Amino acid sequence: MADLKIELKQLIIDTLDLEDIGIDDIQDDEALFIDGLGLDSIDALELGLAIKKTYDVKIDANSEETKQHFSSINALYAFVKQAKA
Amino acid sequence: MDVFIRHLNIWYAHCDELTVEQAIEFGENEIVWPRLDFVPPMQRRRLSAFAKMALLVAHNAVSDIKKDLPMVFSSRHGDLPKTSTLLADLADKNALSPTAFGLSVHNAIPSLFSILTNNKQAINAISAGQDSFMMALIDVYVRLKSGLADEILFIYADQKLPETYLGFQDEQQLSHAIAMVVSLPSDETNMTKGESISFNFEHFSQSIIGGMPASLLFTQWYNNNQQKTVLSSNHYNWFLSKHVATA
């Protein structure tokens, strides 16, 4: 299922117009927001929408869990895999 | 109404090589939008073509000015390529892009500029049909005359209408942005490079179709040797004249 991680990275790059960043620049365990990749709250909304559209999963906008799901590629991978199962 | 205008600069595709007329003729098939090297990459990635050209001229207009200026922004249609995409998404019952939505308000451009330059001065955003450029100049004049500001950064931008709206065009289409620094004429401004102008208007109903936008006509007049000109819209005639230096 390593492909899903690459797919998620590409989705992040395309959705958020990260022109200068490649798949290899995003680490699986690195923070996506603030530290690490440095995404912000608008990115979170944009990315949430893209994940919802692409994988047809439900995302609760205000829960603490959602924050956790979007913390890194590893967390996002686990969330999408579980939601689709 | 008298104002002193300096640092007027304009951007349109190929503005280094083509006149406005030639650029309109040339069309907009392969446009290279400004790169905006002064904007950090993480912020630059969200900027539309409309934002890029407007921010470029704003940046150029104040590049040697140390203080933060209040801003008046004007555009007849705003970022219509973006707005029309949002409207199409709404019509198709698609979810709206939060980024596009957040930057679709009419004052998004001066607000972005204020964030990028850490400028906390007041901002007005104006739209007034064919009179968008001249009405905004009146707003600038009123703000100066009120004594709330000595100098104002005036930014104007309009992009070629998206395909869906081209059937409604009543002016020639050219994606362009203009910025300038405006103050009231004074002894001091007499010594500064720029142009003092007078303008006034009369109400006049007429049907003007296929003319050039006032923003472009104004800029052409500002840069040529003609002392006076008249700009006409559907509702007004605008009389412009440059002050002649007295020896």
Tab-separated table of N, CA, C and O in Angstrom, chain A residues 16-18 20 37-40 42-43 45-46 49, chain B residues 41-42 44-46 52 94-100:
chain	number	residue	atom	x	y	z
A	16	LEU	N	-2.571	21.931	-3.390
A	16	LEU	CA	-2.113	23.144	-2.708
A	16	LEU	C	-1.086	23.931	-3.531
A	16	LEU	O	-0.429	24.831	-3.019
A	17	ASP	N	-0.956	23.570	-4.818
A	17	ASP	CA	-0.037	24.279	-5.723
A	17	ASP	C	1.373	24.434	-5.156
A	17	ASP	O	1.960	25.515	-5.195
A	18	LEU	N	1.896	23.352	-4.611
A	18	LEU	CA	3.262	23.403	-4.064
A	18	LEU	C	4.277	23.235	-5.193
A	18	LEU	O	4.885	22.186	-5.370
A	20	ASP	N	7.292	24.115	-5.956
A	20	ASP	CA	8.718	23.784	-5.835
A	20	ASP	C	8.970	22.510	-5.031
A	20	ASP	O	10.096	22.199	-4.687
A	37	LEU	N	6.237	20.659	6.724
A	37	LEU	CA	5.898	21.179	5.401
A	37	LEU	C	5.432	22.638	5.462
A	37	LEU	O	5.579	23.391	4.496
A	38	GLY	N	4.850	23.053	6.592
A	38	GLY	CA	4.499	24.466	6.765
A	38	GLY	C	3.164	24.872	6.172
A	38	GLY	O	2.964	26.019	5.792
A	39	LEU	N	2.238	23.940	6.104
A	39	LEU	CA	0.908	24.282	5.586
A	39	LEU	C	0.117	25.047	6.650
A	39	LEU	O	0.417	24.960	7.829
A	40	ASP	N	-0.910	25.798	6.218
A	40	ASP	CA	-1.697	26.573	7.179
A	40	ASP	C	-3.171	26.159	7.177
A	40	ASP	O	-3.556	25.169	6.552
A	42	ILE	N	-5.915	27.389	5.838
A	42	ILE	CA	-6.641	27.339	4.560
A	42	ILE	C	-6.257	26.070	3.793
A	42	ILE	O	-7.094	25.429	3.165
A	43	ASP	N	-4.970	25.703	3.906
A	43	ASP	CA	-4.531	24.442	3.291
A	43	ASP	C	-5.290	23.266	3.886
A	43	ASP	O	-5.642	22.328	3.170
A	45	LEU	N	-8.334	23.194	5.075
A	45	LEU	CA	-9.679	23.138	4.487
A	45	LEU	C	-9.625	22.595	3.061
A	45	LEU	O	-10.414	21.742	2.656
A	46	GLU	N	-8.660	23.118	2.306
A	46	GLU	CA	-8.513	22.733	0.899
A	46	GLU	C	-8.193	21.239	0.790
A	46	GLU	O	-8.766	20.526	-0.035
A	49	LEU	N	-11.151	19.000	1.705
A	49	LEU	CA	-12.087	18.929	0.583
A	49	LEU	C	-11.598	17.932	-0.477
A	49	LEU	O	-12.366	17.120	-1.004
B	41	PRO	N	7.515	32.077	-1.699
B	41	PRO	CA	6.876	31.018	-2.499
B	41	PRO	C	5.598	30.455	-1.875
B	41	PRO	O	4.626	30.210	-2.587
B	42	MET	N	5.584	30.255	-0.545
B	42	MET	CA	4.387	29.660	0.067
B	42	MET	C	3.173	30.581	-0.056
B	42	MET	O	2.035	30.126	-0.012
B	44	ARG	N	3.029	32.940	-2.656
B	44	ARG	CA	2.895	33.169	-4.092
B	44	ARG	C	2.022	32.101	-4.762
B	44	ARG	O	1.313	32.357	-5.714
B	45	ARG	N	2.083	30.881	-4.238
B	45	ARG	CA	1.397	29.758	-4.902
B	45	ARG	C	-0.111	29.966	-4.991
B	45	ARG	O	-0.779	29.386	-5.814
B	46	ARG	N	-0.671	30.803	-4.109
B	46	ARG	CA	-2.127	30.986	-4.119
B	46	ARG	C	-2.583	32.135	-5.009
B	46	ARG	O	-3.777	32.378	-5.141
B	52	LYS	N	-1.491	38.582	-9.409
B	52	LYS	CA	-0.077	38.772	-9.743
B	52	LYS	C	0.171	40.094	-10.448
B	52	LYS	O	1.096	40.827	-10.111
B	94	ASN	N	-21.059	21.711	-6.754
B	94	ASN	CA	-19.760	21.222	-6.285
B	94	ASN	C	-19.349	22.017	-5.047
B	94	ASN	O	-19.784	23.154	-4.863
B	95	ALA	N	-18.515	21.423	-4.215
B	95	ALA	CA	-17.976	22.157	-3.064
B	95	ALA	C	-17.035	23.250	-3.582
B	95	ALA	O	-16.345	23.071	-4.580
B	96	LEU	N	-17.038	24.410	-2.914
B	96	LEU	CA	-16.181	25.516	-3.331
B	96	LEU	C	-14.781	25.354	-2.758
B	96	LEU	O	-14.612	24.916	-1.631
B	97	SER	N	-13.794	25.751	-3.526
B	97	SER	CA	-12.426	25.751	-3.017
B	97	SER	C	-12.287	26.845	-1.960
B	97	SER	O	-12.547	28.013	-2.238
B	98	PRO	N	-11.893	26.487	-0.729
B	98	PRO	CA	-11.746	27.496	0.322
B	98	PRO	C	-10.738	28.593	-0.054
B	98	PRO	O	-10.941	29.760	0.260
B	99	THR	N	-9.672	28.209	-0.726
B	99	THR	CA	-8.659	29.194	-1.125
B	99	THR	C	-9.256	30.196	-2.109
B	99	THR	O	-9.112	31.408	-1.945
B	100	ALA	N	-9.925	29.669	-3.135
B	100	ALA	CA	-10.512	30.547	-4.149
B	100	ALA	C	-11.575	31.444	-3.520
B	100	ALA	O	-11.641	32.645	-3.793
